[in-house]
Coordinates of C-alpha atoms and ligand atoms in Angstrom, one line a residue:
M1 CA 83.4 -207.7 -148.4
S2 CA 87.1 -207.4 -147.8
K3 CA 88.1 -210.5 -150.2
V4 CA 85.2 -212.7 -152.2
K5 CA 85.1 -215.8 -150.6
I6 CA 84.8 -218.7 -153.0
G7 CA 84.0 -222.7 -153.3
L8 CA 85.5 -224.6 -156.4
V9 CA 83.2 -226.9 -157.2
G10 CA 84.8 -229.9 -159.6
A11 CA 88.5 -230.8 -158.7
G12 CA 89.7 -231.5 -162.3
N13 CA 91.5 -230.4 -164.8
I14 CA 89.8 -226.8 -165.3
A15 CA 89.5 -226.7 -161.5
N16 CA 93.4 -227.1 -161.7
T17 CA 94.2 -223.9 -164.1
H18 CA 91.0 -221.6 -161.7
M19 CA 93.3 -222.3 -158.8
T20 CA 96.5 -221.5 -160.5
N21 CA 95.1 -218.3 -161.4
Y22 CA 93.2 -217.2 -158.7
Q23 CA 96.6 -217.2 -157.3
N24 CA 96.9 -213.7 -158.9
V25 CA 93.7 -212.2 -158.3
T26 CA 94.1 -210.4 -155.1
D27 CA 90.3 -210.2 -154.2
A28 CA 89.9 -213.8 -154.2
E29 CA 90.3 -216.5 -151.8
V30 CA 89.5 -219.9 -152.5
V31 CA 88.5 -221.4 -148.9
A32 CA 87.2 -225.1 -149.9
I33 CA 87.2 -227.2 -152.5
C34 CA 84.5 -229.8 -153.3
D35 CA 84.4 -233.2 -156.2
I36 CA 81.8 -236.3 -155.8
D37 CA 85.5 -238.0 -156.0
K38 CA 86.5 -236.3 -152.5
G39 CA 90.2 -237.3 -153.0
K40 CA 90.9 -235.2 -156.3
A41 CA 89.2 -232.6 -154.2
E42 CA 91.2 -233.2 -151.3
R43 CA 94.5 -233.4 -153.4
L44 CA 93.7 -230.3 -155.3
A45 CA 93.5 -228.6 -151.8
K46 CA 96.6 -229.8 -150.5
K47 CA 98.3 -228.5 -153.7
Y48 CA 97.0 -225.1 -153.0
G49 CA 97.2 -224.7 -149.3
V50 CA 93.3 -224.9 -149.3
E51 CA 92.2 -226.0 -146.0
K52 CA 88.6 -227.7 -146.6
F53 CA 87.6 -229.5 -149.2
Y54 CA 84.3 -231.6 -149.8
G55 CA 82.3 -234.6 -151.3
S56 CA 79.7 -232.7 -152.1
I57 CA 78.9 -229.4 -153.4
E58 CA 75.9 -229.6 -150.8
E59 CA 78.0 -230.4 -148.3
M60 CA 80.8 -227.8 -148.7
I61 CA 78.2 -224.9 -148.8
A62 CA 76.7 -226.0 -145.6
S63 CA 80.0 -225.9 -144.3
E64 CA 81.1 -222.7 -145.2
T65 CA 80.4 -219.1 -145.6
L66 CA 80.8 -218.7 -149.3
D67 CA 79.9 -215.6 -151.4
A68 CA 80.2 -217.1 -154.7
V69 CA 80.9 -221.2 -156.0
D70 CA 82.7 -221.4 -159.3
V71 CA 81.3 -224.3 -161.4
C72 CA 84.1 -226.1 -162.9
V73 CA 82.1 -229.9 -163.6
W74 CA 81.0 -232.4 -165.9
N75 CA 78.5 -230.4 -168.8
V76 CA 75.4 -232.6 -167.2
N77 CA 76.3 -231.1 -164.2
H78 CA 76.1 -227.0 -164.7
A79 CA 72.9 -226.6 -164.1
K80 CA 72.1 -228.7 -161.5
C81 CA 75.1 -227.4 -159.5
A82 CA 74.6 -223.4 -160.0
I83 CA 70.7 -223.8 -159.5
Y84 CA 71.8 -225.0 -156.0
A85 CA 74.2 -222.3 -155.8
M86 CA 72.5 -219.1 -156.8
E87 CA 69.2 -220.9 -154.4
Q88 CA 71.4 -220.4 -151.6
G89 CA 72.5 -217.2 -152.0
L90 CA 75.6 -217.6 -153.7
H91 CA 77.2 -216.0 -157.0
V92 CA 78.2 -218.1 -159.8
I93 CA 80.7 -218.6 -162.4
C94 CA 80.4 -221.5 -164.1
E95 CA 82.2 -223.1 -167.3
K96 CA 81.7 -223.0 -170.5
P97 CA 79.6 -224.6 -172.5
M98 CA 76.5 -222.8 -169.9
A99 CA 74.2 -226.4 -169.7
Y100 CA 74.1 -229.6 -171.1
N101 CA 71.0 -228.2 -173.6
A102 CA 69.6 -224.4 -173.9
E103 CA 66.7 -225.8 -171.3
E104 CA 68.8 -226.3 -168.8
A105 CA 70.6 -223.0 -169.4
A106 CA 67.5 -221.1 -169.5
E107 CA 66.4 -222.9 -166.2
M108 CA 69.8 -221.2 -165.0
K109 CA 69.5 -217.5 -166.4
A110 CA 65.7 -218.0 -164.7
V111 CA 66.7 -218.9 -161.0
S112 CA 69.2 -216.1 -161.5
E113 CA 66.7 -213.5 -162.1
K114 CA 64.8 -214.4 -159.5
T115 CA 67.3 -215.0 -156.8
G116 CA 69.0 -211.8 -158.0
K117 CA 72.3 -213.8 -157.8
L118 CA 75.2 -212.9 -160.8
L119 CA 75.7 -215.8 -162.9
M120 CA 78.9 -215.1 -165.4
I121 CA 79.3 -217.6 -168.1
A122 CA 83.6 -218.3 -168.1
F123 CA 84.0 -217.9 -172.0
V124 CA 87.8 -217.5 -171.3
T125 CA 88.7 -216.9 -174.6
R126 CA 86.6 -213.1 -174.9
Y127 CA 89.1 -212.4 -172.0
A128 CA 92.4 -213.5 -174.2
D129 CA 94.9 -210.3 -174.8
E130 CA 94.3 -210.9 -178.8
T131 CA 90.8 -210.8 -178.1
R132 CA 91.0 -207.5 -176.5
V133 CA 93.7 -206.3 -179.1
V134 CA 91.2 -207.5 -182.1
K135 CA 88.0 -205.7 -180.1
D136 CA 90.4 -202.2 -179.5
Y137 CA 90.5 -202.3 -183.5
I138 CA 86.6 -202.9 -184.3
D139 CA 86.0 -200.6 -182.0
N140 CA 88.1 -197.7 -184.0
G141 CA 86.7 -198.7 -186.8
Y142 CA 89.2 -200.4 -188.8
L143 CA 87.0 -203.3 -189.9
G144 CA 83.7 -201.4 -190.8
D145 CA 80.7 -203.9 -190.3
I146 CA 81.5 -207.6 -189.9
Y147 CA 79.5 -209.4 -192.1
Y148 CA 81.4 -213.1 -192.7
A149 CA 83.4 -214.7 -190.1
K150 CA 85.1 -218.3 -189.9
A151 CA 85.3 -219.9 -186.9
Q152 CA 87.7 -222.8 -186.7
Y153 CA 88.5 -225.4 -183.6
V154 CA 89.8 -228.5 -185.4
R155 CA 91.9 -231.3 -183.8
R156 CA 93.7 -233.7 -186.4
H157 CA 93.4 -236.5 -183.6
G158 CA 92.3 -234.9 -180.5
N159 CA 89.7 -236.9 -179.0
P160 CA 90.2 -236.4 -175.5
G161 CA 87.8 -239.7 -174.5
G162 CA 87.0 -240.0 -171.0
W163 CA 83.8 -237.6 -170.2
F164 CA 84.4 -235.7 -173.1
A165 CA 83.2 -238.3 -175.7
D166 CA 80.6 -239.6 -173.6
S167 CA 77.9 -237.8 -174.7
S168 CA 75.7 -238.6 -171.6
K169 CA 77.8 -236.3 -169.3
S170 CA 79.1 -233.7 -172.1
G171 CA 76.3 -233.5 -174.1
G172 CA 78.0 -233.7 -176.8
G173 CA 81.1 -233.7 -178.5
P174 CA 83.7 -230.7 -180.4
V175 CA 80.7 -228.6 -181.3
I176 CA 79.2 -228.3 -177.0
D177 CA 83.5 -228.4 -176.3
L178 CA 85.8 -226.2 -178.7
G179 CA 82.9 -224.9 -180.8
V180 CA 81.7 -222.8 -178.2
H181 CA 84.5 -221.5 -177.8
V182 CA 85.0 -219.8 -181.3
I183 CA 81.4 -219.1 -181.7
D184 CA 80.9 -216.8 -178.6
R185 CA 84.4 -215.6 -179.1
A186 CA 83.3 -214.8 -183.0
R187 CA 79.5 -213.0 -181.7
F188 CA 80.7 -211.4 -179.0
L189 CA 83.5 -209.9 -181.2
M190 CA 80.5 -209.4 -184.3
G191 CA 78.4 -207.2 -181.6
L192 CA 76.7 -209.7 -180.2
P193 CA 74.0 -210.3 -183.1
K194 CA 70.8 -212.1 -182.7
P195 CA 71.1 -215.8 -184.4
V196 CA 67.8 -216.6 -186.5
S197 CA 69.1 -219.9 -188.1
V198 CA 71.5 -222.8 -189.0
Y199 CA 72.0 -225.4 -191.0
A200 CA 74.5 -228.0 -190.0
A201 CA 76.2 -231.5 -190.7
A202 CA 78.2 -233.7 -188.5
Y203 CA 80.2 -237.0 -188.9
N204 CA 81.0 -239.8 -186.4
Y205 CA 83.3 -241.8 -188.7
L206 CA 86.7 -241.9 -186.8
G207 CA 85.8 -242.7 -183.2
N208 CA 88.5 -242.7 -180.5
R209 CA 91.1 -243.7 -183.0
K210 CA 91.6 -247.1 -181.3
N211 CA 94.6 -248.3 -183.7
L212 CA 96.0 -245.5 -184.7
K213 CA 99.8 -244.8 -183.5
T214 CA 99.9 -241.5 -182.5
N215 CA 98.7 -240.2 -179.4
V216 CA 96.6 -237.7 -178.5
G217 CA 97.5 -234.0 -177.2
W218 CA 96.0 -234.6 -174.5
I219 CA 93.6 -237.0 -172.4
P220 CA 91.5 -236.5 -169.0
E221 CA 92.9 -238.4 -166.2
G222 CA 92.1 -242.0 -166.4
A223 CA 90.7 -241.9 -170.1
T224 CA 91.8 -245.3 -172.0
K225 CA 90.9 -246.0 -175.9
D226 CA 88.2 -248.1 -174.8
D227 CA 86.0 -245.4 -173.6
I228 CA 82.8 -244.7 -174.8
C229 CA 82.6 -242.5 -178.0
D230 CA 79.5 -241.6 -179.0
V231 CA 79.9 -238.2 -179.9
E232 CA 81.0 -236.5 -183.4
D233 CA 84.4 -235.8 -184.9
F234 CA 83.5 -233.1 -186.7
A235 CA 81.1 -230.7 -187.6
T236 CA 80.8 -227.4 -189.9
A237 CA 77.6 -225.2 -189.9
L238 CA 76.4 -221.8 -191.5
I239 CA 75.0 -219.8 -188.3
R240 CA 73.3 -216.9 -189.6
F241 CA 72.2 -213.6 -188.0
D242 CA 69.4 -210.8 -187.7
N243 CA 71.8 -208.0 -189.0
G244 CA 72.6 -211.1 -192.0
A245 CA 76.0 -211.8 -190.7
V246 CA 76.7 -215.3 -190.9
I247 CA 79.5 -217.0 -189.0
Q248 CA 80.9 -220.4 -190.4
L249 CA 82.2 -223.1 -188.4
E250 CA 84.1 -225.7 -188.5
T251 CA 85.4 -227.8 -185.4
G252 CA 86.6 -231.4 -184.8
Y253 CA 88.2 -233.6 -182.1
S254 CA 89.3 -236.0 -185.7
I255 CA 89.4 -235.5 -189.2
N256 CA 91.9 -236.2 -192.0
D257 CA 93.2 -232.9 -192.6
L258 CA 95.6 -230.6 -190.8
P259 CA 94.5 -229.0 -187.3
K260 CA 93.4 -225.2 -187.1
S261 CA 92.1 -222.6 -184.8
G262 CA 91.2 -219.2 -184.4
L263 CA 89.0 -216.9 -186.1
T264 CA 88.3 -214.7 -189.6
L265 CA 86.2 -211.8 -189.2
C266 CA 85.2 -210.0 -192.8
G267 CA 84.0 -206.5 -192.7
T268 CA 83.1 -203.6 -195.3
K269 CA 86.4 -202.0 -194.3
G270 CA 89.0 -204.1 -193.2
G271 CA 89.2 -207.9 -191.9
M272 CA 91.3 -209.5 -189.2
K273 CA 92.7 -212.9 -189.0
T274 CA 93.5 -214.6 -185.3
G275 CA 94.8 -217.8 -183.9
D276 CA 97.5 -219.7 -186.2
G277 CA 100.1 -217.2 -187.2
P278 CA 100.4 -213.6 -186.1
L279 CA 97.2 -211.7 -185.5
T280 CA 96.9 -210.0 -189.2
L281 CA 94.8 -207.0 -190.1
Y282 CA 93.4 -207.3 -194.1
T283 CA 92.9 -203.8 -195.6
E284 CA 94.1 -200.9 -198.4
L285 CA 96.4 -198.3 -197.8
N286 CA 96.9 -196.2 -200.8
D287 CA 94.2 -198.3 -203.1
F288 CA 96.7 -200.9 -202.5
M289 CA 95.4 -204.5 -200.7
V290 CA 97.8 -205.0 -197.4
D291 CA 98.3 -207.1 -194.5
T292 CA 99.5 -206.0 -191.7
K293 CA 100.8 -208.2 -188.8
I294 CA 100.5 -206.6 -185.2
D295 CA 102.8 -207.6 -182.5
I296 CA 100.8 -208.8 -179.5
N297 CA 103.8 -210.2 -177.5
N298 CA 104.8 -207.1 -175.7
L299 CA 101.4 -205.9 -174.5
A300 CA 101.6 -203.4 -171.7
D301 CA 99.0 -204.9 -169.9
A302 CA 98.9 -208.4 -171.0
R303 CA 97.1 -210.6 -168.0
G304 CA 96.0 -214.5 -170.0
G305 CA 92.1 -214.9 -170.4
F306 CA 91.4 -217.3 -167.6
E307 CA 93.1 -214.6 -164.9
A308 CA 91.0 -211.7 -166.9
E309 CA 88.2 -213.6 -166.5
L310 CA 88.3 -214.5 -162.6
A311 CA 88.8 -210.8 -161.9
E312 CA 86.4 -209.7 -163.6
F313 CA 83.9 -212.0 -162.0
V314 CA 85.4 -211.2 -158.8
D315 CA 85.2 -207.4 -159.5
C316 CA 81.4 -208.0 -160.6
V317 CA 80.9 -209.8 -157.2
L318 CA 82.4 -207.3 -155.0
G319 CA 80.2 -204.6 -157.4
K320 CA 82.9 -202.8 -159.0
K321 CA 81.9 -203.9 -162.5
T322 CA 79.3 -205.6 -164.2
V323 CA 79.4 -209.0 -165.9
T324 CA 80.0 -209.1 -169.8
A325 CA 80.1 -212.8 -170.5
T326 CA 75.9 -212.9 -169.5
A327 CA 73.6 -215.5 -168.6
E328 CA 72.1 -214.2 -171.7
D329 CA 75.1 -214.5 -173.8
G330 CA 75.4 -218.0 -172.5
L331 CA 72.0 -218.9 -172.9
V332 CA 72.0 -217.8 -176.8
C333 CA 75.5 -219.6 -177.3
M334 CA 73.5 -222.7 -175.8
K335 CA 70.5 -222.5 -178.4
I336 CA 73.4 -222.1 -181.4
L337 CA 74.5 -225.3 -180.0
D338 CA 71.4 -226.9 -179.9
A339 CA 70.6 -226.0 -183.4
I340 CA 73.7 -227.6 -185.0
Y341 CA 73.2 -230.6 -183.4
E342 CA 69.5 -230.9 -184.8
S343 CA 70.1 -229.7 -188.0
A344 CA 73.0 -232.2 -188.5
R345 CA 70.3 -235.0 -187.5
T346 CA 67.6 -234.2 -189.5
G347 CA 69.5 -232.6 -192.8
H348 CA 67.5 -229.4 -192.4
E349 CA 67.8 -225.7 -191.3
V350 CA 66.9 -224.9 -188.4
V351 CA 65.6 -221.3 -186.9
I352 CA 66.0 -220.2 -183.8
E353 CA 63.5 -218.3 -182.2
Ligands
NAD1 N1 87.5 -223.0 -170.5 C1 88.5 -224.1 -171.2 O1 89.4 -223.6 -171.5 C2 87.9 -225.4 -170.2 C3 89.2 -226.7 -170.8 C4 88.5 -227.7 -170.3 C5 87.4 -227.9 -169.4 N2 86.6 -227.0 -169.7 C6 85.4 -227.0 -168.9 O2 85.2 -227.3 -167.6 C7 84.3 -228.3 -167.0 C8 84.9 -229.6 -166.7 O3 85.9 -230.3 -167.4 P1 87.7 -230.4 -167.0 O4 88.4 -230.9 -168.2 O5 87.9 -229.9 -165.7 O6 86.6 -232.4 -166.5 P2 87.5 -233.2 -165.4 O7 87.1 -234.5 -165.8 O8 89.1 -232.7 -165.6 O9 86.8 -232.7 -163.5 C9 85.5 -232.3 -163.9 C10 85.5 -233.0 -162.2 O10 84.2 -232.2 -162.0 C11 83.9 -233.6 -160.9 N3 82.4 -233.5 -160.7 C12 81.7 -234.2 -162.1 N4 80.0 -234.0 -161.3 C13 79.9 -233.1 -159.8 C14 79.0 -232.6 -159.0 N5 77.8 -233.3 -159.3 N6 79.9 -232.0 -157.8 C15 81.1 -231.8 -157.9 N7 82.1 -232.4 -158.7 C16 81.4 -233.1 -159.6 C17 83.9 -234.9 -161.3 O11 84.3 -235.7 -160.4 C18 85.6 -234.2 -161.6 O12 86.5 -234.7 -160.8 C19 83.3 -228.5 -168.1 O13 82.1 -228.2 -168.3 C20 84.6 -228.1 -169.2 O14 83.9 -227.8 -170.5 C21 86.7 -225.2 -170.1

C-alpha cells in the first residue's frame, strides 16, 4: 500500500480541522468526503481539492476503493458509521467521545475484534506536544506514583448550542464533550488504571443564557440561542480507580466562575500542572519546595495534536505502529461518562464493573 486512502465521514467543524492536518501527513490521501448534508461535503471537498463527495457513507464506500474512514459526525452516529465501515472491511478512526453511550461503544469494540479492523479513538489531547513532555517526566520517574489528579475543562459562557446542546444528538453536555478530553488524558498519564466507581453532580441552571449580552467564543454553523438546550451546564465528579488513585473532574459550558482548563497531577515524588499558565513541575530540591516552569515553546519535534494523531492512525493502517488510543480505552472512558450521568441523576455513587 503506497498511501492510505481515506474517506471522511462528516464535513463539519472537526472534519475541516482533520483535512487541514492531513495535508501534513504524507502517507494519507483523503479521496472522498460524505455528509448527510451533501452540500457541506461538496464545499469541504472543493476547499481541499478532493474530487469525490457523497450524501451518505453507504454511497461513498460503495463507490470508492478505500482503506479507512475517519468518522467526524455527531456523537449519536459514531457507532452506526464506524460499525458499517468495519463491516465493509475498512479501518476506522473515530472522533471522541467514542460513542453516544457505553453500550454502543462495546458494540463497536466487538465489531472491531470480529472483523480484525483497526478502531482508533481520536483522543487528540493524548497527542498534544505538552502531553508528550509530561509523559516524558512521568516515564523518567519525576512524579513517582500518581494518586490524585485534577481534571478541569470549564467554560464560563461557552454553551455552543446547535447539536452540542441537544442530547438526542450529543448524548449530553460538557461531560461527554469536554470532560472526555481531560478524563482520558489524565487516565492515560496515570498509566490507564481501571475505574471502579464514580460520584458526581450535574446542574442545568443556566441553559443557553439567551439574554446575556456576551458572545459565546465559538458556535457551530447555524446554531441559535433558541436551539434546544437539554444538557447539563456544569458537572463535577470524583472518579476512583482500582489502585486507589482518584481524578477530580470539573467540566462546564456555563458557570459563574472563571474559565479553566488543564490537569494537575500529584504523585509521591512530584506534581505537574498543565493548561492555564506555563507547564510546571512541583517538587523538592535541597529540602525546599521548588516550582520549575518548563518551556515547551521550542520543542525540537513539535507537531501539534491533530497531526500527530492522524499520522499515528495512518502508520497503524500501514502496520508500522500499533494503536495507542484503543477501542478498549474509548470504552473505559464511555463507562466513566455513563457513570457520571447516572450518579448525577441518582445522587449515589455508581460502581463500574
Ligand atoms: N477532537 C476535538 O477537539 C473535537 C472538537 C470538536 C468536535 N469534535 C467531535 O467531532 C464530531 C463532530 O463535531 P463537529 O463539531 O465537527 O460537528 P459539526 O456539526 O460541525 O459536523 C458534523 C457533521 O456530521 C454530519 N453528519 C451527522 N450524521 C452523519 C452521518 N450519519 N453520516 C454523514 N454525515 C453525518 C452533519 O451533517 C455535520 O455536517 C463530534 O463527535 C465531536 O465530539 C472533536
